[in-house]
Short mmCIF file of C-alpha atoms in Angstrom, two decimals:
data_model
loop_
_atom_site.label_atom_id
_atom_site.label_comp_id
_atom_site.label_asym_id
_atom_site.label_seq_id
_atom_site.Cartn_x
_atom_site.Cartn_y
_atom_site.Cartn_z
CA UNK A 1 124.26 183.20 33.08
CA UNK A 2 123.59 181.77 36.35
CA UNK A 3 124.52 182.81 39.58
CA UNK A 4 127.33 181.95 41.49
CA UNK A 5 126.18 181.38 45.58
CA UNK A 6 127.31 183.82 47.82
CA UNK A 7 128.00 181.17 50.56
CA UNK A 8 131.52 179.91 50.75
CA UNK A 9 132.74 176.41 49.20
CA UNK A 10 132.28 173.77 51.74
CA UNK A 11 134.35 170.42 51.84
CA UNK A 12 133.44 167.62 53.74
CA UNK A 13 136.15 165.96 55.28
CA UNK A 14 136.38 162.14 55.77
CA UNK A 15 138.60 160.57 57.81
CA UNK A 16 141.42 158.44 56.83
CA UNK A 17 140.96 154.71 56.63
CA UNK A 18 142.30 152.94 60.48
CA UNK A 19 145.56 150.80 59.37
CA UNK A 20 145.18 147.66 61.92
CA UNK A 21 148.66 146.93 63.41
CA UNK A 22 148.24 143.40 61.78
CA UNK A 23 148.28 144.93 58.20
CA UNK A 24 151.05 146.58 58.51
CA UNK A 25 153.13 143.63 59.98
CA UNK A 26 151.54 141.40 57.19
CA UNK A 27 152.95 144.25 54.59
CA UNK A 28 156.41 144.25 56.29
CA UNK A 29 156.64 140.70 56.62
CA UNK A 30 155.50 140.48 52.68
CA UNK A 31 157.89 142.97 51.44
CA UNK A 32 160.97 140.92 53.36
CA UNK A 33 159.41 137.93 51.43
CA UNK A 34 159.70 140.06 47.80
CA UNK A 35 163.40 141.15 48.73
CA UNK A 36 164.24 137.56 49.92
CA UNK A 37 162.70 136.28 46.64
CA UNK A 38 165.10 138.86 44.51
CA UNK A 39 168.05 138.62 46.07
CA UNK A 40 167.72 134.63 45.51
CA UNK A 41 166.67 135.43 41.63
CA UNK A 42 169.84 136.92 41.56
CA UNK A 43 171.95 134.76 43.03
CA UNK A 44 170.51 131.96 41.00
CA UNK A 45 173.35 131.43 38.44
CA UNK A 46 175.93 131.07 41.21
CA UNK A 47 173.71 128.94 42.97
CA UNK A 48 173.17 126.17 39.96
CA UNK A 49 176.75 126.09 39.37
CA UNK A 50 177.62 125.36 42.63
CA UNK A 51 175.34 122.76 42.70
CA UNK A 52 176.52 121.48 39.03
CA UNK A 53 179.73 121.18 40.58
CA UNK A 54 179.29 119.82 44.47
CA UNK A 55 176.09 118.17 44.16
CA UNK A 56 175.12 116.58 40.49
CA UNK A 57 178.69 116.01 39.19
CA UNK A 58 177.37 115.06 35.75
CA UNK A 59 180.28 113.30 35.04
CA UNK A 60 180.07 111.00 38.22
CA UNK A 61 183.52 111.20 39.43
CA UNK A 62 184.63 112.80 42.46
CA UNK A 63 186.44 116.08 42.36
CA UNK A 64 189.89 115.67 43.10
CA UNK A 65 190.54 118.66 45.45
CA UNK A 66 189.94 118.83 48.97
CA UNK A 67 186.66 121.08 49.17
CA UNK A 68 186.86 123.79 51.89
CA UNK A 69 183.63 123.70 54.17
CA UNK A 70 182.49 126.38 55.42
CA UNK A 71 184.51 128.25 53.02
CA UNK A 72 186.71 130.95 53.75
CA UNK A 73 186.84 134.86 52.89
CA UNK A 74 189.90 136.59 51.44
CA UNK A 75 191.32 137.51 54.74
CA UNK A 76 192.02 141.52 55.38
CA UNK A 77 195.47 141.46 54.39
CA UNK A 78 198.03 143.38 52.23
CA UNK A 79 200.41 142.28 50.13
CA UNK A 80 203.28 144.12 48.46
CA UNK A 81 203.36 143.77 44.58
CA UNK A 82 206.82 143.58 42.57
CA UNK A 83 206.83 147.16 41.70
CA UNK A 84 206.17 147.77 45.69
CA UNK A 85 202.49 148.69 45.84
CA UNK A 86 200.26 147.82 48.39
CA UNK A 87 197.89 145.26 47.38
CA UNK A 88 194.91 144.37 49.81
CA UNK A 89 194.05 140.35 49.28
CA UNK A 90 190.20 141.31 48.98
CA UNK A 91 191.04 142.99 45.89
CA UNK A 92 191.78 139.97 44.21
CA UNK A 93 188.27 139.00 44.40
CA UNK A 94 185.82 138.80 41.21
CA UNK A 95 188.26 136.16 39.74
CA UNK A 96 189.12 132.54 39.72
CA UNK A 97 192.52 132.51 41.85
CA UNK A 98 195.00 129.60 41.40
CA UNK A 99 196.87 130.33 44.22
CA UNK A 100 200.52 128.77 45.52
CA UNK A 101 202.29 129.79 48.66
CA UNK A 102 206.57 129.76 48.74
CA UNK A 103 209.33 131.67 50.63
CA UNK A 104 210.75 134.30 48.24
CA UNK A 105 213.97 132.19 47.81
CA UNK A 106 211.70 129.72 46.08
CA UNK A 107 213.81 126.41 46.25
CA UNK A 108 213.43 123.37 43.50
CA UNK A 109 210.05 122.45 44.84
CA UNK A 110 209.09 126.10 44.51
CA UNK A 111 209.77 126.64 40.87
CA UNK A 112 208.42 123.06 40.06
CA UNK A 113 205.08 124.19 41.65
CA UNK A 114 204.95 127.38 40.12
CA UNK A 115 205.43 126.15 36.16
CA UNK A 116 202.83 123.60 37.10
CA UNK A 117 200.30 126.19 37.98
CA UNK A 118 201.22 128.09 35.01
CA UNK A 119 201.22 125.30 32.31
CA UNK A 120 197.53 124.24 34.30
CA UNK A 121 196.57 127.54 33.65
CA UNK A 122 197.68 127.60 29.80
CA UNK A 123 195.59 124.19 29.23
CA UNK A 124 192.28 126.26 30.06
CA UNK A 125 192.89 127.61 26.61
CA UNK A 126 190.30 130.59 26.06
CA UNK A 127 188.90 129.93 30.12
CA UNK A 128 192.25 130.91 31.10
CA UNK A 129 191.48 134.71 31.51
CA UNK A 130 189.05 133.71 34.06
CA UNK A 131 191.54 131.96 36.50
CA UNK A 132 194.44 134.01 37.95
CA UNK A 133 197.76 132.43 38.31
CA UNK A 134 198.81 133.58 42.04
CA UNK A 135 202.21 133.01 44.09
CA UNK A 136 201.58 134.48 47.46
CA UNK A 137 205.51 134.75 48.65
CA UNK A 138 206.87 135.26 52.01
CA UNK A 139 210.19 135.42 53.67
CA UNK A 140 212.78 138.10 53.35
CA UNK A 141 214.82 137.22 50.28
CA UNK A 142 214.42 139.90 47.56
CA UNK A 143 212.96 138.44 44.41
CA UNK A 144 215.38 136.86 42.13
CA UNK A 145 215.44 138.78 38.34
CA UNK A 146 215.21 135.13 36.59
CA UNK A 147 212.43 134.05 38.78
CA UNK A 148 210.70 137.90 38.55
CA UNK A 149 210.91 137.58 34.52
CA UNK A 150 209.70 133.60 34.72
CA UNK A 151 206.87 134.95 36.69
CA UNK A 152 206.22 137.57 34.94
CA UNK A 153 202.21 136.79 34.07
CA UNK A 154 201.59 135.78 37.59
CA UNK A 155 200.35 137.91 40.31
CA UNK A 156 202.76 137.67 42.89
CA UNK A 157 202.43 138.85 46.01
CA UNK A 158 204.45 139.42 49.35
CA UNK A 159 202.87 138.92 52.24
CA UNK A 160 203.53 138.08 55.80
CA UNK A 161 203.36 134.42 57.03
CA UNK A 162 202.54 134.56 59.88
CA UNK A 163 198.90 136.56 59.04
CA UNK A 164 198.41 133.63 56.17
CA UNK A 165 198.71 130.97 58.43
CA UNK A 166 194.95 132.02 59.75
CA UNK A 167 193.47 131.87 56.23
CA UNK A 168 195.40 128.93 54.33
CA UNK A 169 195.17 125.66 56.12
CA UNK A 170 197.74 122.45 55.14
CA UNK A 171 196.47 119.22 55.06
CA UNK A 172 197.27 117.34 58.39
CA UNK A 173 201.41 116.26 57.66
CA UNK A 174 201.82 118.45 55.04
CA UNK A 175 202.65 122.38 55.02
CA UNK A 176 201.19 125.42 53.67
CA UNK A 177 203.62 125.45 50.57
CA UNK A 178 203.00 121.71 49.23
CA UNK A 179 199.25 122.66 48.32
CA UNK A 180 197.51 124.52 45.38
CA UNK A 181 194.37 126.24 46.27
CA UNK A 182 191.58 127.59 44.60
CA UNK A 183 189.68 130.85 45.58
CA UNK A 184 185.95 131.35 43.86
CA UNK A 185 185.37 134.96 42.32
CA UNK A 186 183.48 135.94 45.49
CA UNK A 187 186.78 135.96 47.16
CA UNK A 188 186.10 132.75 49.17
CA UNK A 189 188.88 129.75 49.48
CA UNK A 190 187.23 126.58 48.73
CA UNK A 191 189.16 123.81 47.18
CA UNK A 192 192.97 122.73 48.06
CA UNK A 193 194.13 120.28 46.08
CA UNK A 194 196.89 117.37 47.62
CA UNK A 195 200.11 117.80 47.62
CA UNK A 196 202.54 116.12 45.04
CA UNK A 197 198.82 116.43 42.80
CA UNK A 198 198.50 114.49 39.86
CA UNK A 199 198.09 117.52 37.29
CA UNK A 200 196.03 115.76 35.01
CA UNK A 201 193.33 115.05 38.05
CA UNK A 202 194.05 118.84 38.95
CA UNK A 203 193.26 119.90 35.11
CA UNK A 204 190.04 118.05 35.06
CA UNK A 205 188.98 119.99 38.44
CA UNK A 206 189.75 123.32 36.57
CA UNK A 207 187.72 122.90 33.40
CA UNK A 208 184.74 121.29 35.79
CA UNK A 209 184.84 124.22 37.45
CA UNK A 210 184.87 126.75 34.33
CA UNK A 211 182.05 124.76 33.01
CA UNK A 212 179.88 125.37 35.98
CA UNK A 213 180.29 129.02 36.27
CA UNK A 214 180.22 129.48 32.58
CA UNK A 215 177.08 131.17 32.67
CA UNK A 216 177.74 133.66 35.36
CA UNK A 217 181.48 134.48 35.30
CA UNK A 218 183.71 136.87 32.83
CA UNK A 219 187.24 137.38 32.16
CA UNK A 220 188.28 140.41 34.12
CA UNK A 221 187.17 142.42 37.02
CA UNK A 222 185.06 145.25 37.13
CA UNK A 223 185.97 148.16 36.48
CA UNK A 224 185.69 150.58 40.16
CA UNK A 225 185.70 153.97 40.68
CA UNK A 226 188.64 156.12 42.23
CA UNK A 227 189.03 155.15 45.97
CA UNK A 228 186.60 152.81 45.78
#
């Protein structure tokens, strides 16, 4: 058997490889690149509906609602529900929202507006679990029972006028309530349609814009955890 050599093991140490400073902002500057690239992969769906709906308009008509630009973000508000919970408006996101606006004591006008957006809702057929039917309420008149029960698959919400007033905008002549507005399931308000609408002009709108999100949107929310 041969010997093993007294003398210790030796290792030779080379030294690490210099990084230039211009590699590593060339690395940084690539990975940025690779998350910008993702994030846009991602975001692709959205983005081809959108432009679907603003930009190629297969059909070649004009939409009929007012489009909101820049759009704007579910504002930090909270609303009261009818069984007196505390309902931020950002929670509403991750849905279509058909959304009126109408002091509690909801006059003629009111209720007209309100079947409208219901019975527009109900045309979507099977879409129609996409799209929220929402009457933001203000005012202090205590809900009604008749108009509670009529409303009964709406999500109504009390909230204070005065705070909606820097979110909702009226056309110029016209006030808050006379509109119908649509919020996008990323919680932004981007379409308000005229007042005194035509509701088959305001139907067509509504399936255009379940078409073009067809691919990317769901019925429902999802699901969050506890506190969250």
């Amino acid at each position: 058997m041969a010997k093993i050599p007294d003398e210790p093991l030796t290792l030779t140490v080379h030294s690490l490889p210099r990084v230039d400073a211009s590699d590593t902002a060339a690395l940084t500057r690539a990975g940025r690149w690779k998350m910008l690239l993702l994030l846009l992969v991602c975001a692709s769906p959205v983005i081809a509906s959108y432009f679907t709906y603003y930009v190629i308009r297969p059909d070649g008509r004009r939409n009929y609602g007012e489009l909101i630009d820049p759009q704007r973000p579910l504002p930090e508000i909270v609303g009261t529900d009818v069984a007196g919970k505390a309902v931020p408006l950002p929670a509403l996101r991750d849905q279509w929202l058909f959304v009126s606006v109408a002091d509690s004591a909801c006059d003629a006008a009111c209720q007209k507006r309100l079947y409208l957006q219901r019975q527009l809702r109900e045309t979507l057929g099977k879409e129609k679990d996409r799209m929220d039917w929402v009457w933001l309420r203000t005012g202090a008149t205590e809900l009604a029972e008749p108009l509670r029960q009529a409303t009964s698959a709406a999500t109504v919400l009390h909230v204070d006028a005065a705070a909606l007033a820097g979110w909702l905008q009226p056309a110029p002549g016209h006030t808050v309530e006379e509109h119908l507005y649509v919020v996008d399931p990323m919680g932004n308000w981007m379409m308000r349609f005229p007042a005194d609408a035509d509701p088959r002009r305001v139907k067509s709108d509504l399936e255009r814009l379940m078409r073009a999100s067809s691919s990317w949107d769901q019925p429902g929310r999802p699901a969050r955890a506890a506190g969250g």
